[in-house]
Coordinates of C-alpha atoms and ligand atoms in Angstrom, one line a residue:
M1 CA -7.9 -16.9 15.3
R2 CA -11.1 -17.8 13.5
G3 CA -11.2 -21.3 11.9
T4 CA -10.3 -21.3 8.3
M5 CA -13.4 -23.5 7.5
S6 CA -15.8 -20.8 8.9
A7 CA -13.8 -18.2 7.1
R8 CA -14.2 -20.1 3.9
L9 CA -17.9 -20.6 4.5
E10 CA -18.4 -17.0 5.0
R11 CA -16.5 -16.1 1.8
V12 CA -18.5 -18.6 -0.2
A13 CA -21.8 -17.5 1.3
L14 CA -20.9 -13.9 0.4
S15 CA -19.9 -14.7 -3.1
L16 CA -23.1 -16.9 -3.5
W17 CA -25.2 -14.0 -2.4
R18 CA -23.5 -11.7 -4.9
K19 CA -23.9 -14.2 -7.7
V20 CA -27.6 -14.7 -7.0
R21 CA -28.1 -11.0 -6.8
Q22 CA -26.4 -10.4 -10.1
A23 CA -27.6 -13.3 -12.2
N24 CA -31.0 -14.6 -13.0
G25 CA -32.7 -17.5 -14.7
W26 CA -31.1 -20.9 -14.6
V27 CA -27.6 -19.4 -14.9
S28 CA -27.9 -18.4 -11.3
A29 CA -29.1 -21.9 -10.4
V30 CA -26.0 -23.4 -12.1
L31 CA -23.8 -20.9 -10.3
V32 CA -25.3 -21.8 -7.0
V33 CA -24.7 -25.5 -7.6
V34 CA -21.1 -24.8 -8.8
F35 CA -20.4 -22.8 -5.7
V36 CA -22.0 -25.2 -3.3
V37 CA -19.9 -28.0 -4.8
L38 CA -16.8 -25.7 -4.6
L39 CA -17.5 -25.2 -1.0
L40 CA -17.1 -28.9 -0.4
I41 CA -14.2 -29.4 -2.8
P42 CA -11.2 -27.3 -1.7
S43 CA -10.0 -29.6 1.0
F44 CA -10.1 -32.6 -1.4
S45 CA -8.4 -30.8 -4.2
I46 CA -5.6 -29.4 -2.1
S47 CA -4.7 -32.7 -0.6
M48 CA -5.0 -34.4 -3.9
K49 CA -2.6 -31.8 -5.6
K50 CA 0.0 -32.6 -3.0
E51 CA 0.0 -36.3 -4.1
T52 CA 0.1 -35.6 -7.8
S53 CA 2.8 -33.0 -7.4
G54 CA 1.3 -30.8 -10.1
N55 CA 1.5 -32.6 -13.4
A56 CA -1.3 -34.2 -15.5
A57 CA -5.0 -34.1 -14.9
S58 CA -6.3 -36.2 -12.1
E59 CA -9.7 -37.1 -11.1
L60 CA -11.3 -36.9 -7.7
P61 CA -12.6 -40.0 -6.1
R62 CA -16.3 -40.0 -6.7
T63 CA -18.7 -40.7 -4.0
Q64 CA -21.9 -42.7 -4.5
A65 CA -23.9 -39.5 -4.4
Q66 CA -21.7 -37.8 -7.0
R67 CA -22.0 -40.8 -9.3
E68 CA -25.7 -40.5 -9.2
A69 CA -26.2 -36.8 -9.6
G70 CA -23.4 -34.3 -9.1
P71 CA -21.1 -32.8 -11.6
I72 CA -17.5 -34.2 -11.9
H73 CA -14.6 -32.1 -11.0
K74 CA -11.0 -32.3 -12.2
A75 CA -8.2 -30.1 -10.9
V76 CA -5.1 -29.7 -13.1
T77 CA -1.9 -27.9 -12.2
V78 CA -0.1 -26.7 -15.3
A79 CA 3.3 -28.2 -15.8
G80 CA 6.2 -26.7 -17.9
G81 CA 5.6 -27.2 -21.6
D82 CA 1.8 -27.8 -21.2
T83 CA -0.5 -26.2 -23.7
L84 CA -4.1 -25.5 -22.8
F85 CA -5.3 -27.6 -25.7
A86 CA -3.2 -30.6 -24.6
I87 CA -4.5 -30.3 -21.0
L88 CA -8.1 -30.2 -22.2
S89 CA -7.6 -33.2 -24.5
Q90 CA -5.9 -35.1 -21.8
A91 CA -8.9 -34.4 -19.6
G92 CA -11.1 -36.2 -22.1
I93 CA -12.6 -33.2 -23.8
A94 CA -13.4 -33.6 -27.5
S95 CA -11.2 -31.4 -29.7
S96 CA -14.1 -29.4 -31.1
E97 CA -15.2 -28.6 -27.6
A98 CA -11.7 -27.7 -26.5
E99 CA -11.3 -25.4 -29.5
A100 CA -14.5 -23.6 -28.7
L101 CA -13.5 -23.2 -25.1
V102 CA -10.0 -21.9 -26.0
T103 CA -11.5 -19.4 -28.4
S104 CA -13.9 -18.2 -25.8
L105 CA -11.2 -18.0 -23.1
S106 CA -8.8 -16.0 -25.2
S107 CA -10.8 -12.8 -24.9
A108 CA -10.0 -12.7 -21.2
F109 CA -6.9 -14.9 -21.0
P110 CA -4.6 -15.5 -24.0
P111 CA -3.8 -19.3 -23.9
T112 CA -0.1 -18.4 -24.6
D113 CA 0.0 -16.8 -21.2
L114 CA -0.3 -20.2 -19.6
K115 CA 2.4 -20.7 -17.0
A116 CA 3.6 -23.7 -15.0
G117 CA 2.0 -23.8 -11.6
Q118 CA -1.3 -22.2 -12.6
E119 CA -4.3 -24.2 -11.5
I120 CA -7.2 -25.1 -13.6
D121 CA -10.6 -26.5 -12.4
L122 CA -12.8 -28.4 -14.8
V123 CA -16.4 -29.2 -14.1
F124 CA -18.2 -31.8 -16.2
R125 CA -21.8 -32.9 -16.4
A126 CA -22.4 -36.1 -14.5
E127 CA -24.0 -38.0 -17.4
E128 CA -21.7 -39.0 -20.1
H129 CA -22.7 -38.2 -23.6
A130 CA -21.9 -40.3 -26.6
A131 CA -19.2 -37.7 -27.6
G132 CA -17.5 -38.0 -24.2
L133 CA -17.5 -35.8 -21.1
Q134 CA -19.4 -32.5 -21.5
L135 CA -17.7 -29.5 -19.9
I136 CA -19.9 -27.1 -18.0
A137 CA -17.3 -24.9 -16.3
F138 CA -13.6 -24.1 -16.7
R139 CA -11.8 -21.9 -14.3
I140 CA -8.1 -20.8 -14.2
G141 CA -6.3 -18.8 -11.6
V142 CA -4.6 -16.1 -13.7
D143 CA -2.9 -14.4 -10.8
P144 CA -3.5 -14.2 -7.1
T145 CA -6.2 -11.5 -7.6
R146 CA -8.0 -12.8 -10.7
E147 CA -9.7 -15.9 -11.9
V148 CA -11.1 -16.4 -15.4
E149 CA -14.2 -18.6 -15.6
V150 CA -15.7 -20.0 -18.7
L151 CA -19.3 -21.4 -18.3
R152 CA -21.4 -23.3 -20.8
S153 CA -24.2 -20.9 -21.7
D154 CA -27.9 -21.5 -22.4
S155 CA -27.2 -21.7 -26.1
G156 CA -24.6 -24.4 -25.7
G157 CA -21.6 -22.2 -26.4
F158 CA -19.4 -20.7 -23.8
S159 CA -19.4 -17.4 -21.9
V160 CA -16.3 -16.0 -20.2
R161 CA -15.9 -13.6 -17.3
V162 CA -13.1 -12.4 -15.0
I163 CA -13.7 -13.0 -11.3
P164 CA -11.7 -10.8 -8.9
Q165 CA -10.3 -12.9 -6.1
E166 CA -10.4 -11.5 -2.6
L167 CA -7.1 -12.2 -0.8
E168 CA -7.2 -13.2 2.8
A169 CA -5.1 -11.0 5.0
R170 CA -3.6 -12.7 8.0
P171 CA -2.0 -10.3 10.5
V172 CA 1.6 -10.9 11.6
L173 CA 3.2 -9.2 14.6
I174 CA 6.9 -8.7 14.7
H175 CA 9.0 -7.4 17.6
G176 CA 12.5 -6.4 16.8
S177 CA 15.4 -4.6 18.5
I178 CA 18.3 -3.0 16.9
S179 CA 21.8 -4.3 17.7
S180 CA 23.7 -3.1 14.7
T181 CA 21.4 -1.7 11.9
L182 CA 17.7 -1.6 11.3
Y183 CA 18.1 -3.7 8.1
E184 CA 20.0 -6.4 9.9
S185 CA 17.5 -6.5 12.7
A186 CA 14.6 -6.6 10.3
A187 CA 16.1 -9.5 8.4
A188 CA 16.8 -11.4 11.6
A189 CA 13.2 -10.9 12.7
G190 CA 11.8 -12.1 9.4
L191 CA 10.4 -8.7 8.4
P192 CA 10.1 -8.5 4.6
L193 CA 12.1 -5.7 3.0
P194 CA 9.0 -4.0 1.4
V195 CA 7.2 -4.0 4.7
L196 CA 10.3 -2.5 6.4
M197 CA 10.5 0.2 3.7
E198 CA 6.8 1.1 4.2
M199 CA 7.4 1.4 7.9
I200 CA 10.5 3.7 7.3
R201 CA 8.5 5.9 4.9
A202 CA 5.7 6.2 7.5
F203 CA 8.1 7.2 10.2
S204 CA 10.3 9.4 8.1
F205 CA 8.4 12.6 8.8
D206 CA 9.3 12.2 12.4
V207 CA 12.5 10.2 12.5
D208 CA 15.8 10.7 10.7
F209 CA 16.8 7.0 10.2
Q210 CA 20.4 8.0 9.5
R211 CA 20.8 9.8 12.8
D212 CA 18.1 9.0 15.3
L213 CA 18.4 5.2 15.5
H214 CA 20.8 3.5 17.9
P215 CA 21.6 0.1 19.2
G216 CA 19.0 -0.8 21.9
D217 CA 16.2 0.9 20.1
S218 CA 13.2 -1.4 19.4
Y219 CA 10.2 -1.6 17.2
V220 CA 6.9 -3.4 16.7
V221 CA 5.3 -4.0 13.3
L222 CA 1.9 -5.4 12.6
Y223 CA 1.4 -6.1 8.9
D224 CA -0.7 -8.5 6.8
R225 CA 0.4 -11.6 4.9
L226 CA -1.8 -12.1 1.9
F227 CA -3.2 -15.6 1.0
D228 CA -5.2 -16.7 -2.0
R229 CA -8.3 -18.8 -1.6
R230 CA -6.3 -22.0 -1.8
G231 CA -4.4 -20.9 1.3
R232 CA -1.1 -20.1 -0.4
Q233 CA 0.8 -17.0 0.6
V234 CA 0.9 -14.6 -2.4
G235 CA 2.5 -11.5 -0.9
D236 CA 2.6 -9.0 1.9
G237 CA 0.0 -6.3 2.6
S238 CA 0.3 -3.0 4.3
V239 CA 1.7 -2.1 7.7
S240 CA -1.4 -1.7 10.0
Y241 CA 0.5 -0.5 13.0
A242 CA 4.1 0.2 14.0
S243 CA 5.8 1.6 17.0
L244 CA 9.4 2.8 17.4
K245 CA 11.1 3.1 20.8
L246 CA 14.0 5.4 20.5
D247 CA 16.5 6.7 23.0
R248 CA 14.3 9.6 24.1
S249 CA 11.0 9.1 22.4
A250 CA 8.4 6.5 21.4
L251 CA 6.3 6.8 18.3
Q252 CA 3.3 5.0 17.1
I253 CA 1.6 5.0 13.8
Y254 CA -1.8 3.5 12.8
R255 CA -3.0 2.9 9.3
Y256 CA -6.5 4.2 8.8
T257 CA -8.7 4.5 5.7
T258 CA -10.9 7.5 5.8
S259 CA -14.6 7.4 4.8
K260 CA -13.4 8.9 1.5
G261 CA -11.2 5.9 0.9
L262 CA -7.9 7.6 1.6
S263 CA -5.4 5.4 3.5
D264 CA -2.7 7.0 5.5
Y265 CA -0.8 6.8 8.8
F266 CA -1.9 8.7 11.8
N267 CA -0.5 9.1 15.3
E268 CA -2.4 8.1 18.4
A269 CA -4.3 11.4 18.4
G270 CA -5.5 11.0 14.8
Q271 CA -3.1 13.4 13.3
S272 CA -1.6 12.5 10.0
V273 CA 2.1 11.7 10.2
R274 CA 2.6 13.4 6.9
K275 CA 4.4 16.6 7.6
T276 CA 5.8 18.8 4.9
L277 CA 7.8 22.0 4.7
M278 CA 5.5 25.0 4.7
R279 CA 5.2 26.4 1.3
T280 CA 5.1 30.0 2.6
P281 CA 7.0 30.5 5.8
I282 CA 5.7 34.0 6.2
Q283 CA 2.3 35.5 6.4
G284 CA 0.9 38.6 4.7
A285 CA 3.5 38.4 1.9
W286 CA 3.4 38.0 -1.9
I287 CA 5.8 36.4 -4.2
S288 CA 7.9 39.2 -5.7
S289 CA 10.4 36.9 -7.6
G290 CA 9.9 33.3 -8.6
Y291 CA 12.2 30.3 -8.8
G292 CA 14.3 30.0 -12.0
M293 CA 16.1 32.2 -14.5
R294 CA 15.6 35.9 -14.2
A295 CA 17.5 39.2 -14.8
H296 CA 19.2 40.1 -11.6
P297 CA 17.4 43.1 -10.2
I298 CA 20.7 44.8 -9.2
H299 CA 23.5 43.2 -11.2
G300 CA 21.4 43.3 -14.4
Y301 CA 22.7 40.1 -15.9
S302 CA 20.6 36.9 -16.3
E303 CA 21.0 34.4 -13.5
F304 CA 19.4 31.5 -11.9
H305 CA 17.3 32.5 -8.9
P306 CA 17.2 29.4 -6.6
A307 CA 14.6 30.7 -4.3
L308 CA 11.2 32.4 -3.9
D309 CA 11.2 36.0 -2.8
F310 CA 8.3 37.1 -0.6
A311 CA 7.9 40.8 -0.4
A312 CA 6.6 41.9 3.0
P313 CA 6.7 44.9 5.3
L314 CA 9.8 45.3 7.4
G315 CA 9.5 43.4 10.7
T316 CA 7.1 40.7 9.4
P317 CA 7.8 37.5 11.3
I318 CA 9.6 34.7 9.4
M319 CA 8.8 31.1 10.4
A320 CA 10.7 27.8 10.3
A321 CA 9.2 25.9 7.4
G322 CA 9.5 22.6 9.2
D323 CA 10.9 21.0 12.4
G324 CA 14.7 21.1 12.3
V325 CA 17.9 22.4 13.7
V326 CA 19.6 25.7 13.1
L327 CA 22.8 25.0 11.0
Y328 CA 23.8 28.6 10.9
A329 CA 22.4 32.0 11.9
G330 CA 24.8 34.8 10.8
Y331 CA 25.7 37.3 8.2
S332 CA 27.0 37.3 4.6
S333 CA 27.4 40.2 2.2
E334 CA 25.0 38.7 -0.3
Y335 CA 22.4 37.2 2.1
G336 CA 22.7 39.7 4.9
N337 CA 21.4 38.2 8.1
F338 CA 20.3 34.7 7.3
V339 CA 19.4 31.4 8.9
R340 CA 19.9 28.0 7.5
L341 CA 17.9 25.1 8.9
R342 CA 18.5 21.4 8.6
H343 CA 15.3 19.3 8.4
R344 CA 14.9 15.5 8.3
N345 CA 15.7 13.3 5.5
G346 CA 17.9 15.5 3.5
Y347 CA 16.0 18.8 3.4
A348 CA 17.4 22.2 4.4
T349 CA 16.0 25.7 4.2
L350 CA 17.5 29.1 4.1
Y351 CA 16.0 32.5 5.0
A352 CA 17.9 35.7 3.9
H353 CA 17.8 39.5 4.2
M354 CA 16.5 39.3 7.8
G355 CA 16.4 42.5 9.8
A356 CA 16.8 40.6 13.1
F357 CA 16.9 37.0 14.4
A358 CA 14.3 35.8 16.8
R359 CA 15.5 35.1 20.3
G360 CA 17.3 31.8 20.8
V361 CA 17.9 31.3 17.1
R362 CA 21.6 30.2 17.0
S363 CA 23.6 27.4 15.6
G364 CA 22.5 24.1 17.0
A365 CA 19.2 25.2 18.4
A366 CA 16.2 23.1 17.7
V367 CA 13.2 24.8 16.0
S368 CA 9.7 23.5 15.3
Q369 CA 7.5 24.1 12.3
G370 CA 5.9 27.5 12.4
Q371 CA 8.2 28.9 15.1
V372 CA 9.3 32.5 14.4
I373 CA 13.1 32.5 13.6
G374 CA 13.5 36.1 12.4
Y375 CA 12.0 39.2 10.9
V376 CA 12.0 40.7 7.4
G377 CA 14.7 43.3 6.9
L378 CA 16.9 45.0 4.3
T379 CA 20.3 43.4 5.0
G380 CA 22.5 42.1 2.2
V381 CA 22.0 42.7 -1.5
T382 CA 18.3 43.6 -1.8
T383 CA 16.1 46.2 -3.5
G384 CA 13.4 46.2 -0.9
P385 CA 12.2 44.4 2.2
H386 CA 11.6 40.7 1.4
L387 CA 12.3 37.2 2.5
H388 CA 14.6 35.2 0.2
Y389 CA 13.6 31.6 0.8
E390 CA 15.6 28.6 -0.5
V391 CA 15.0 24.9 -0.1
T392 CA 17.6 22.2 -0.8
Y393 CA 17.2 18.5 -1.0
R394 CA 20.4 16.6 -0.5
G395 CA 22.3 19.7 -1.3
E396 CA 20.5 20.5 -4.5
H397 CA 18.2 23.5 -4.9
V398 CA 14.5 22.6 -5.4
N399 CA 11.6 24.9 -6.1
P400 CA 10.0 25.7 -2.7
A401 CA 6.6 26.1 -4.4
T402 CA 6.5 22.5 -5.7
V403 CA 8.7 20.5 -3.4
V404 CA 6.0 20.0 -0.8
S405 CA 3.2 17.4 -1.1
P406 CA -0.1 18.4 0.3
P407 CA -0.4 17.7 4.0
G408 CA -2.4 14.7 5.1
P409 CA -5.8 15.0 6.7
I410 CA -6.3 15.8 10.4
L411 CA -9.2 13.7 11.6
A412 CA -12.1 15.2 13.4
G413 CA -15.7 14.4 14.3
D414 CA -17.1 11.1 13.1
E415 CA -13.9 10.4 11.2
L416 CA -11.9 10.7 14.5
E417 CA -14.4 8.4 16.2
R418 CA -13.9 5.8 13.5
F419 CA -10.2 6.2 13.7
L420 CA -10.2 5.7 17.4
S421 CA -12.2 2.5 17.2
T422 CA -9.7 1.2 14.6
K423 CA -6.9 2.2 16.9
R424 CA -8.5 0.3 19.8
L425 CA -8.7 -2.8 17.7
L426 CA -5.1 -2.5 16.6
D427 CA -3.9 -1.8 20.2
G428 CA -5.8 -4.8 21.5
F429 CA -4.3 -7.0 18.8
V430 CA -0.8 -5.8 19.5
R431 CA -1.2 -6.1 23.3
E432 CA -2.4 -9.7 23.0
G433 CA 0.1 -10.5 20.3
R434 CA -2.5 -12.7 18.5
G435 CA -6.2 -13.1 17.9
E436 CA -8.6 -11.9 15.3
R437 CA -8.3 -8.6 13.6
R438 CA -11.1 -7.5 11.4
L439 CA -11.0 -4.0 10.0
Ligands
ZN1 ZN1 15.9 36.1 -3.7

């Protein structure tokens, strides 16, 4: 793990570079001074805050050099019941000055939003004026990802701006094994629930968490803990890698952000884990009847049609819309020859009016997405050769045309190369169980 000091140096250098690039005139000079001082301050201010346990303003011990030249810093942690005006007054700022600052600040941060625990940095000019200390910079951490800064401008007034805060992501590797339930195991291993949920979502295209998980199965999760610039944990980031070792299979997922900025999970071959039911489980067909209310073509009365009908020539192959298991392959007077498939995570599909089943399609048989399960026919109640295709989610009919989300990308070429180098880094990290991860 890289030292936090060098990490801080790098961050400050980066932000310095950005500031100098953006600003000009003496504003940039002031910023450079402020940031160089900030570079030296955090370790002081953090240790100091521990001592003062977050109440009133406190002043840093000033070195000889600071007494001669440098600006003066004060760090304040907002306590319950504090007002901004009171904090500023307590810090020795004249009321006219405090009013001007609060007015300027309110465009970016309403002072009434002040909350206990927020941290405020005050920077004063070294020389005291007759009127008291002169504020040159005010900074407040609004939330972990934003700071608002008020700077004294050339004209003597204040200017305000919002500074996005980069969070530091520190990778955490967790190994777990399932003795009773995944949730209990994750809690015991210290895996936060939102991280567990993200892992479950990413695997849910391949794993049915209700049926496929058993005691003895194990998993590995690599995710980020997020820290603000003061080194406090402010939340959890994404799962970067996860593996799941089941009874008969082992699965791995890698988080990868494409060059277009799309983040998704991919298997070790660079294939998106996102699998969906096929919208159209038949080729060379056209929709002859949509999903919804319609006049029944034979019975005449108005009824709800919970399916899409695809008209196609007799004998056209019908495919399984997704990986699954045959729940039923048989006959009914309405459906004729039909197949019902159970897919993962509550989805089921039904294919009616088949002329014949494909070989091996019987109750209990496993089928994979795109596999031919039967052929278009004229069985059951039908006016012409077509596939009647239904999708249910947890027992309720859904529109097959809209239930599916677009499939994730399949990586190729340079994108695949980039993915594979990301994968190597993640694999290395997981293998060593520690170390630096920079992605
Ligand atoms: Zn139909």
